[in-house]
Tab-separated table of C-alpha atoms in Angstrom:
chain	number	residue	atom	x	y	z
A	1	UNK	CA	-24.625	49.506	89.296
A	2	UNK	CA	-28.511	50.874	89.261
A	3	UNK	CA	-31.120	48.149	88.159
A	4	UNK	CA	-32.030	50.741	85.850
A	5	UNK	CA	-29.233	50.974	84.505
A	6	UNK	CA	-28.518	47.517	84.101
A	7	UNK	CA	-31.731	47.017	82.293
A	8	UNK	CA	-30.533	50.612	79.659
A	9	UNK	CA	-27.344	48.048	79.048
A	10	UNK	CA	-29.511	44.923	78.515
A	11	UNK	CA	-31.293	47.568	76.319
A	12	UNK	CA	-28.838	48.832	74.409
A	13	UNK	CA	-27.588	45.484	73.464
A	14	UNK	CA	-30.767	43.829	72.554
A	15	UNK	CA	-30.824	47.043	69.886
A	16	UNK	CA	-27.130	46.229	68.817
A	17	UNK	CA	-27.738	42.327	68.524
A	18	UNK	CA	-28.189	40.755	64.822
A	19	UNK	CA	-29.826	38.242	66.381
A	20	UNK	CA	-33.475	38.906	64.753
A	21	UNK	CA	-34.855	37.392	67.598
A	22	UNK	CA	-33.335	40.334	70.282
A	23	UNK	CA	-36.686	42.245	68.102
A	24	UNK	CA	-39.518	40.087	69.379
A	25	UNK	CA	-37.642	39.688	73.102
A	26	UNK	CA	-37.727	44.388	72.948
A	27	UNK	CA	-41.898	43.660	71.243
A	28	UNK	CA	-43.000	41.484	74.302
A	29	UNK	CA	-40.813	41.490	76.794
A	30	UNK	CA	-40.152	45.936	76.671
A	31	UNK	CA	-43.030	47.282	74.731
A	32	UNK	CA	-45.698	45.576	76.654
A	33	UNK	CA	-44.207	46.675	79.892
A	34	UNK	CA	-46.682	49.219	82.380
A	35	UNK	CA	-43.707	51.008	82.400
A	36	UNK	CA	-43.534	54.396	80.274
A	37	UNK	CA	-40.160	54.382	80.966
A	38	UNK	CA	-38.914	50.862	79.521
A	39	UNK	CA	-41.201	51.374	76.701
A	40	UNK	CA	-39.848	54.408	75.632
A	41	UNK	CA	-36.365	52.708	76.568
A	42	UNK	CA	-37.401	50.073	73.940
A	43	UNK	CA	-39.213	52.165	71.543
A	44	UNK	CA	-35.651	53.940	70.920
A	45	UNK	CA	-33.389	51.421	70.672
A	46	UNK	CA	-36.236	49.618	68.265
A	47	UNK	CA	-36.070	52.668	66.081
A	48	UNK	CA	-31.880	53.076	66.243
A	49	UNK	CA	-31.894	49.661	65.262
A	50	UNK	CA	-33.892	50.511	61.746
A	51	UNK	CA	-34.700	47.246	60.330
A	52	UNK	CA	-37.987	46.620	58.353
A	53	UNK	CA	-38.778	44.209	60.959
A	54	UNK	CA	-38.538	46.432	63.957
A	55	UNK	CA	-39.310	49.743	62.469
A	56	UNK	CA	-42.755	48.183	62.169
A	57	UNK	CA	-43.298	47.645	65.741
A	58	UNK	CA	-43.055	51.066	66.234
A	59	UNK	CA	-45.118	52.271	63.533
A	60	UNK	CA	-47.826	49.785	62.482
A	61	UNK	CA	-48.531	48.329	65.829
A	62	UNK	CA	-51.473	49.682	67.593
A	63	UNK	CA	-50.535	51.473	71.092
A	64	UNK	CA	-46.836	51.164	70.653
A	65	UNK	CA	-43.873	53.404	70.201
A	66	UNK	CA	-45.325	56.165	67.799
A	67	UNK	CA	-49.189	54.885	68.895
A	68	UNK	CA	-48.020	54.687	72.804
A	69	UNK	CA	-51.143	56.351	74.647
A	70	UNK	CA	-48.478	57.975	76.381
A	71	UNK	CA	-48.065	61.452	75.439
A	72	UNK	CA	-43.804	61.108	76.421
A	73	UNK	CA	-43.189	57.813	74.844
A	74	UNK	CA	-44.975	58.735	71.442
A	75	UNK	CA	-42.920	61.577	70.969
A	76	UNK	CA	-39.368	60.061	72.132
A	77	UNK	CA	-40.271	57.526	69.368
A	78	UNK	CA	-41.910	59.924	66.339
A	79	UNK	CA	-38.566	62.688	67.994
A	80	UNK	CA	-35.789	59.740	66.766
A	81	UNK	CA	-37.253	58.274	64.142
A	82	UNK	CA	-36.601	61.932	63.305
A	83	UNK	CA	-33.061	62.036	64.662
A	84	UNK	CA	-32.155	58.902	62.297
A	85	UNK	CA	-29.823	59.777	60.031
A	86	UNK	CA	-30.877	57.545	57.164
A	87	UNK	CA	-35.192	57.543	57.004
A	88	UNK	CA	-35.712	55.414	53.703
A	89	UNK	CA	-36.231	52.224	55.812
A	90	UNK	CA	-39.134	54.477	58.244
A	91	UNK	CA	-40.054	56.114	55.134
A	92	UNK	CA	-41.060	52.923	53.700
A	93	UNK	CA	-43.274	51.892	56.946
A	94	UNK	CA	-44.689	54.924	57.453
A	95	UNK	CA	-46.311	53.915	52.907
A	96	UNK	CA	-47.080	50.580	53.670
A	97	UNK	CA	-48.361	50.989	57.248
A	98	UNK	CA	-50.756	54.159	55.036
A	99	UNK	CA	-51.818	52.073	52.734
A	100	UNK	CA	-52.965	48.911	55.020
A	101	UNK	CA	-55.993	48.213	56.759
A	102	UNK	CA	-54.603	49.296	60.037
A	103	UNK	CA	-56.577	51.474	62.487
A	104	UNK	CA	-57.556	54.987	60.879
A	105	UNK	CA	-55.682	56.393	64.129
A	106	UNK	CA	-52.645	53.985	63.298
A	107	UNK	CA	-52.320	55.748	59.654
A	108	UNK	CA	-53.282	59.041	60.492
A	109	UNK	CA	-49.928	59.040	63.017
A	110	UNK	CA	-48.133	57.643	60.530
A	111	UNK	CA	-49.711	59.843	57.922
A	112	UNK	CA	-48.824	62.983	59.815
A	113	UNK	CA	-44.900	61.642	61.070
A	114	UNK	CA	-44.648	61.192	57.132
A	115	UNK	CA	-45.496	64.923	56.869
A	116	UNK	CA	-43.080	65.646	60.239
A	117	UNK	CA	-39.625	63.907	58.426
A	118	UNK	CA	-40.936	65.232	54.714
A	119	UNK	CA	-40.715	68.640	56.220
A	120	UNK	CA	-37.521	68.688	58.721
A	121	UNK	CA	-35.581	67.646	55.536
B	1	UNK	CA	25.429	132.907	160.758
B	2	UNK	CA	23.302	130.508	158.604
B	3	UNK	CA	23.963	127.528	156.810
B	4	UNK	CA	24.841	126.937	153.024
B	5	UNK	CA	22.948	124.787	151.840
B	6	UNK	CA	23.372	123.489	148.184
B	7	UNK	CA	19.167	123.707	147.695
B	8	UNK	CA	19.307	127.701	148.945
B	9	UNK	CA	22.718	128.860	146.306
B	10	UNK	CA	22.087	130.197	143.322
B	11	UNK	CA	24.945	129.476	141.801
B	12	UNK	CA	24.217	127.080	138.475
B	13	UNK	CA	26.377	124.726	139.023
B	14	UNK	CA	23.770	122.990	141.034
B	15	UNK	CA	21.118	123.506	139.655
B	16	UNK	CA	19.077	120.705	138.135
B	17	UNK	CA	18.815	120.891	133.717
B	18	UNK	CA	16.222	119.473	131.887
B	19	UNK	CA	17.462	116.885	128.996
B	20	UNK	CA	16.847	119.627	126.873
B	21	UNK	CA	18.890	121.875	128.564
B	22	UNK	CA	21.610	119.381	129.145
B	23	UNK	CA	20.921	119.389	124.878
B	24	UNK	CA	21.738	122.969	125.141
B	25	UNK	CA	25.138	122.639	126.709
B	26	UNK	CA	26.613	119.970	125.013
B	27	UNK	CA	29.917	120.215	124.534
B	28	UNK	CA	29.703	121.067	121.200
B	29	UNK	CA	26.918	123.592	120.683
B	30	UNK	CA	26.038	123.769	116.989
B	31	UNK	CA	25.031	120.103	117.330
B	32	UNK	CA	21.443	120.804	116.078
B	33	UNK	CA	19.127	117.942	116.433
B	34	UNK	CA	17.255	117.773	113.017
B	35	UNK	CA	14.472	115.027	113.147
B	36	UNK	CA	17.176	112.248	114.913
B	37	UNK	CA	19.837	113.283	113.300
B	38	UNK	CA	22.901	114.904	114.686
B	39	UNK	CA	24.432	117.323	112.155
B	40	UNK	CA	27.752	116.509	111.858
B	41	UNK	CA	28.866	119.548	110.086
B	42	UNK	CA	29.590	122.664	110.803
B	43	UNK	CA	26.575	124.724	109.152
B	44	UNK	CA	28.802	127.902	110.446
B	45	UNK	CA	31.208	129.407	108.881
B	46	UNK	CA	34.194	131.986	109.274
B	47	UNK	CA	34.344	134.902	107.329
B	48	UNK	CA	37.951	134.377	106.332
B	49	UNK	CA	36.541	131.635	104.572
B	50	UNK	CA	33.229	133.292	103.272
B	51	UNK	CA	36.086	135.688	101.519
B	52	UNK	CA	37.980	132.525	100.158
B	53	UNK	CA	34.506	131.396	99.132
B	54	UNK	CA	33.627	134.258	97.300
B	55	UNK	CA	37.275	134.677	95.366
B	56	UNK	CA	37.214	130.835	94.283
B	57	UNK	CA	34.744	129.782	91.344
B	58	UNK	CA	35.885	126.527	91.354
B	59	UNK	CA	33.320	125.305	94.237
B	60	UNK	CA	29.722	124.733	93.008
B	61	UNK	CA	29.242	124.739	96.989
B	62	UNK	CA	31.136	128.368	97.508
B	63	UNK	CA	27.480	130.555	96.619
B	64	UNK	CA	25.607	128.152	99.381
B	65	UNK	CA	24.092	130.286	102.244
B	66	UNK	CA	24.554	128.975	106.163
B	67	UNK	CA	20.825	127.771	105.327
B	68	UNK	CA	21.155	125.701	102.635
B	69	UNK	CA	25.143	124.183	104.118
B	70	UNK	CA	22.286	123.431	106.919
B	71	UNK	CA	19.724	121.602	104.647
B	72	UNK	CA	22.038	119.574	103.158
B	73	UNK	CA	23.749	118.466	105.997
B	74	UNK	CA	20.360	117.169	107.631
B	75	UNK	CA	20.512	115.576	103.536
B	76	UNK	CA	23.595	113.483	104.116
B	77	UNK	CA	22.159	112.674	107.844
B	78	UNK	CA	19.237	111.757	106.198
B	79	UNK	CA	20.947	109.546	103.702
B	80	UNK	CA	23.226	107.728	106.865
B	81	UNK	CA	19.428	106.408	108.118
B	82	UNK	CA	18.521	105.913	105.341
B	83	UNK	CA	21.493	103.289	104.325
B	84	UNK	CA	21.069	101.480	107.769
B	85	UNK	CA	17.603	100.816	107.080
B	86	UNK	CA	18.549	99.152	103.299
B	87	UNK	CA	21.520	97.101	104.602
B	88	UNK	CA	19.214	96.195	107.084
B	89	UNK	CA	16.598	95.039	104.878
B	90	UNK	CA	19.465	92.892	102.017
B	91	UNK	CA	19.961	91.607	105.555
B	92	UNK	CA	16.704	90.388	106.315
B	93	UNK	CA	16.141	89.694	102.502
B	94	UNK	CA	18.974	87.340	101.958
B	95	UNK	CA	18.796	86.135	105.316
B	96	UNK	CA	14.893	85.136	103.913
B	97	UNK	CA	17.436	83.661	100.379
B	98	UNK	CA	18.981	81.370	103.154
B	99	UNK	CA	15.880	79.889	104.647
B	100	UNK	CA	14.171	79.838	101.492
B	101	UNK	CA	17.417	77.295	99.771
B	102	UNK	CA	17.534	75.453	103.360
B	103	UNK	CA	14.448	74.975	102.516
B	104	UNK	CA	14.330	73.962	98.815
B	105	UNK	CA	17.321	70.900	100.065
B	106	UNK	CA	15.856	70.599	102.703
B	107	UNK	CA	13.116	69.352	99.985
B	108	UNK	CA	15.728	68.259	97.829
B	109	UNK	CA	16.452	65.957	100.652
B	110	UNK	CA	13.269	64.372	101.197
B	111	UNK	CA	12.309	63.864	97.884
B	112	UNK	CA	15.718	61.847	96.920
B	113	UNK	CA	15.174	59.878	99.901
B	114	UNK	CA	11.266	58.615	99.434
B	115	UNK	CA	10.574	55.609	97.976
B	116	UNK	CA	7.551	56.540	95.347
B	117	UNK	CA	5.302	53.443	94.770
B	118	UNK	CA	2.867	53.351	92.076
B	119	UNK	CA	0.191	50.629	93.029
B	120	UNK	CA	-0.060	48.356	89.125
B	121	UNK	CA	-1.917	45.680	90.496
B	122	UNK	CA	-4.784	47.529	92.235
B	123	UNK	CA	-5.141	50.125	88.936
B	124	UNK	CA	-5.383	46.716	87.194
B	125	UNK	CA	-7.293	45.013	89.565
B	126	UNK	CA	-9.540	48.328	89.384
B	127	UNK	CA	-9.597	48.460	85.523
B	128	UNK	CA	-11.034	44.686	85.388
B	129	UNK	CA	-13.541	44.556	87.677
B	130	UNK	CA	-14.774	48.240	85.513
B	131	UNK	CA	-14.293	46.196	81.746
B	132	UNK	CA	-15.272	42.156	83.610
B	133	UNK	CA	-18.567	44.255	84.182
B	134	UNK	CA	-22.209	41.925	83.472
B	135	UNK	CA	-23.801	43.736	83.348
B	136	UNK	CA	-21.339	46.226	80.194
B	137	UNK	CA	-22.711	46.339	77.149
B	138	UNK	CA	-19.830	44.770	75.615
B	139	UNK	CA	-20.594	41.859	77.849
B	140	UNK	CA	-24.267	41.495	77.681
B	141	UNK	CA	-23.649	41.568	73.287
B	142	UNK	CA	-21.473	37.960	73.863
B	143	UNK	CA	-24.755	35.856	75.055
B	144	UNK	CA	-26.811	34.724	73.759
B	145	UNK	CA	-30.456	36.884	73.058
B	146	UNK	CA	-32.314	33.653	75.492
B	147	UNK	CA	-29.968	34.998	78.161
B	148	UNK	CA	-31.079	38.724	77.568
B	149	UNK	CA	-34.288	37.456	77.726
B	150	UNK	CA	-33.845	36.057	80.550
B	151	UNK	CA	-31.905	39.335	81.919
B	152	UNK	CA	-34.460	41.750	81.054
B	153	UNK	CA	-37.518	40.180	82.214
B	154	UNK	CA	-35.887	39.298	85.141
B	155	UNK	CA	-34.124	43.334	85.728
B	156	UNK	CA	-37.457	44.395	84.549
B	157	UNK	CA	-39.145	42.259	87.885
B	158	UNK	CA	-36.367	43.343	90.074
B	159	UNK	CA	-37.292	47.407	88.427
B	160	UNK	CA	-40.742	47.085	89.169
B	161	UNK	CA	-40.616	45.363	93.084
B	162	UNK	CA	-38.532	49.203	93.770
B	163	UNK	CA	-40.737	51.377	92.459
B	164	UNK	CA	-43.563	50.112	94.515
B	165	UNK	CA	-41.222	49.778	97.705
């Protein structure tokens, strides 16, 4: 098995794992990786978890998930959010981010994504 | 007095004949070669027969002219050759069928005498090796999260190295 396939499986296992520690592992190792591909896969896994903690990482944190400097990573994260069946949690997190004292860029991105979700529903 | 030589004679009996001439001199002077089929029927008829044919109205071939009889005779000759060709084809088809039958019989004998083996052990091992993959998602889910973190970090390091190389 190729290394990238092993990494895919590890990320998928951490995504399915019920232990809350899996989120911190994905955040520490995956979203801080210098490889775009790994950050992209990690962000998608955190969104698929669909928990408030995992969604906060990709929505509220600067430079991660929808706020990533790489357009590829940010767009694939937004696409994954739009593809969620249950968007209740993500809408809550987006609202929370918009009303928080985060950076203006982070707030603007959250507002844009929320507008996208509203129009796509 | 000069001696008589065979080559100088004008008698017909010593004259060499060509093939066509020989055919003309056939014992059956009415044997007409029609596309290779010698007409066995006598296409000529006597005046007496003509009179009898004219008198009898029951015979459907009574009013046939000599030419039409010749054509009919030729047709019969061609029918005979057709029969021969048909028989030869039928024989070839029969021989082909026999060959097929023999082949099927041989195949059946071969199949009966062939032992079919199915390697269940090898199949099980290959499936087990697939499912016993340490990095399959199902197996990874059974491991503690800390171990997964360690594996993630090490695999990521290896992936970085492979990208640099």
